[in-house]
Amino acid sequence: MDGKVIFIEGGVVPGDVVDVRLSKNKKDWAEGKAQLFHTYSPQRVEPFCEHFGLCGGCKWQMLPYEKQAEYKQQQVEDHLRRIGHLEFPDMYPILGASKTRRYRNKLEFTFSNKAYLTDDEIRAAGEEWPKRNALGFHIPRLFDKVLDIRTCHLQEEPANLIKNTVREWAEKHSLSFYDIRRQEGWLRNLVLRICTTGEVMVNLVIHYEDKAARIALLDHLLATVPGITTLLYTINPKKNDSIFDLEPKVYAGKGYVEEKLEDFTFKIGPKSFFQTNTYQGEVLYKVTRDFAGLTGSEVVYDLYCGTGSIGIFVSRQAKKVIGIELIREAIDDAKENAAANAVNNATFFAGDVIDICDDAFFAEHGAPDVIITDPPRAGMHEKLTAKLLEVAAPRIVYVSCNPATQARDLALLNEKYTIEKIQPVDMFPHTHHIENVVLLKRRY
Ligand code: SAH
């Protein structure tokens, strides 16, 4: 408004006319929430999901996909200018997803005895308090409330069939849904992996062992839903939902699934990390490999390498690849993935990038020709950007899932590097998330 930026919560889109109540009002910017809609933007379309408005999932459905892509492109550009104060060449147009629904290979549903109820549902129930079990997603900012999801459009079938089969069986047999406040109840989480290879992995997380109930439920699921290639269960007696430190047990099948990127195969266990959108993951990695400009003679460092997928993806065009990642289990997977794909020129190291990337390490493994870096949302630690400036590789390819922290880091790297290419990639249609790949060249 009059040149002042106002960040507005409450599902508004450009073109809406709304009253906004400001919660913060600074000199250059303000923050607020939409209170009343006077007119709706002509850009709006009808959301396709019955859970729109409550679910934290696909919050941008009210915009046509082309508009979503346009605003994401704009957001990357704004961040580079306003946060990074950077100069850069024209950005490439965003690579939108060809598949805008059912694009996720992984979903995690939560069981709760505290279903989120709308005001209407509470009113309609009258005297009698409505049924409160749910199997679905957490409501943003309400830690103990879960929205019961009937049909989710984020994952291929049989995702909904599996979820609804488990829910019906649980209700019919009065199995208890977890109560997060009291920390009681049996059923906790249902984690599904549905791969482009057609493999399907289900991991049912329960609070404690109840052998008879567990076997009955898992057998019923296998008998009812065709196509489950591996079924696991995990007992989680802890307060938190993380299964990272637990031991999933195989009930049926081989205990893992396989996913493909080009002709590389990746083994994904119940605790493995893998890009959640396989289709766009491949697009992202192709851009990364293309930006790296490899000819076969380069020493490539793959920082924040996860399970080594980027490093493996570029390995045929590189002399050697050195991958670094904090989580030891991910590094174990990376080594296994490299071996399974007959990649012999990649080595992987577990540890914090700022501890591992010292002079001795670079001396031992070779001066980098290309550094690929793919940090988490927080971006790179300042110590790492300082180190990258010192090491001064000719090229850096910065893959980011958060263009705001990327812009901040690029401003630091600007001391020695110019931005050559910028390619946003949309991995998560109908959400505000955006990935961005930037190629940096050393100035001198
Ligand atoms: N490049 C991978 C994963 C990127 S996600 C892929 O494309 O699949 C970012 C990764 O950085 C995560 O695996 C996380 O465990 C790791 N990570 C976070 N902080 C780190 C640190 N300080 N040092 C090393 N790795 C870190």
mmCIF file of C-alpha atoms and ligand atoms in Angstrom, residues 273-275 284-285 302-311 324-327 330 351-354 373-377 379 381 399 401, ligand 1:
data_model
loop_
_atom_site.group_PDB
_atom_site.id
_atom_site.type_symbol
_atom_site.label_atom_id
_atom_site.label_comp_id
_atom_site.label_asym_id
_atom_site.label_seq_id
_atom_site.Cartn_x
_atom_site.Cartn_y
_atom_site.Cartn_z
ATOM 1 C CA PHE A 273 15.394 -39.635 3.152
ATOM 2 C CA PHE A 274 14.460 -39.215 -0.493
ATOM 3 C CA GLN A 275 13.164 -36.286 -2.551
ATOM 4 C CA LEU A 284 15.974 -30.518 -10.303
ATOM 5 C CA TYR A 285 18.957 -32.849 -10.532
ATOM 6 C CA ASP A 302 28.314 -32.650 -2.880
ATOM 7 C CA LEU A 303 27.623 -30.818 0.392
ATOM 8 C CA TYR A 304 24.516 -31.745 2.439
ATOM 9 C CA CYS A 305 24.326 -34.843 0.245
ATOM 10 C CA GLY A 306 21.597 -36.738 2.131
ATOM 11 C CA THR A 307 21.535 -40.239 0.672
ATOM 12 C CA GLY A 308 23.950 -39.212 -2.057
ATOM 13 C CA SER A 309 21.410 -38.845 -4.828
ATOM 14 C CA ILE A 310 22.829 -35.689 -6.434
ATOM 15 C CA GLY A 311 26.396 -36.990 -6.277
ATOM 16 C CA ILE A 324 29.174 -34.910 3.028
ATOM 17 C CA GLU A 325 26.120 -35.284 5.244
ATOM 18 C CA LEU A 326 25.322 -34.968 8.951
ATOM 19 C CA ILE A 327 23.208 -38.086 9.391
ATOM 20 C CA ALA A 330 21.925 -41.336 5.264
ATOM 21 C CA GLY A 351 29.603 -35.315 9.910
ATOM 22 C CA ASP A 352 28.841 -31.627 10.121
ATOM 23 C CA VAL A 353 29.942 -29.817 6.943
ATOM 24 C CA ILE A 354 31.609 -27.100 9.004
ATOM 25 C CA THR A 373 25.554 -27.367 -2.038
ATOM 26 C CA ASP A 374 21.995 -28.258 -1.035
ATOM 27 C CA PRO A 375 21.465 -27.035 2.541
ATOM 28 C CA PRO A 376 18.278 -27.357 4.612
ATOM 29 C CA ARG A 377 15.826 -24.446 4.888
ATOM 30 C CA GLY A 379 20.660 -22.182 4.528
ATOM 31 C CA HIS A 381 26.232 -21.722 8.203
ATOM 32 C CA VAL A 399 20.445 -25.823 -4.773
ATOM 33 C CA CYS A 401 14.605 -25.124 -0.856
HETATM 34 N N1 SAH B 1 21.042 -33.261 -1.352
HETATM 35 C C1 SAH B 1 20.140 -34.198 -0.764
HETATM 36 C C2 SAH B 1 19.514 -33.764 0.589
HETATM 37 C C3 SAH B 1 19.320 -32.313 0.844
HETATM 38 S S1 SAH B 1 18.400 -31.985 2.308
HETATM 39 C C4 SAH B 1 19.082 -34.599 -1.753
HETATM 40 O O1 SAH B 1 18.925 -33.970 -2.772
HETATM 41 O O2 SAH B 1 18.391 -35.579 -1.505
HETATM 42 C C5 SAH B 1 19.630 -31.284 3.355
HETATM 43 C C6 SAH B 1 20.484 -32.311 4.064
HETATM 44 O O3 SAH B 1 21.447 -31.602 4.850
HETATM 45 C C7 SAH B 1 19.751 -33.219 5.027
HETATM 46 O O4 SAH B 1 20.010 -34.549 4.654
HETATM 47 C C8 SAH B 1 20.374 -32.908 6.401
HETATM 48 O O5 SAH B 1 20.513 -34.041 7.223
HETATM 49 C C9 SAH B 1 21.716 -32.356 6.020
HETATM 50 N N2 SAH B 1 22.352 -31.435 6.995
HETATM 51 C C10 SAH B 1 21.766 -30.491 7.749
HETATM 52 N N3 SAH B 1 22.674 -29.800 8.460
HETATM 53 C C11 SAH B 1 23.890 -30.308 8.131
HETATM 54 C C12 SAH B 1 25.224 -30.013 8.530
HETATM 55 N N4 SAH B 1 25.470 -29.043 9.403
HETATM 56 N N5 SAH B 1 26.224 -30.733 7.995
HETATM 57 C C13 SAH B 1 25.956 -31.728 7.095
HETATM 58 N N6 SAH B 1 24.718 -32.045 6.678
HETATM 59 C C14 SAH B 1 23.693 -31.357 7.191
#
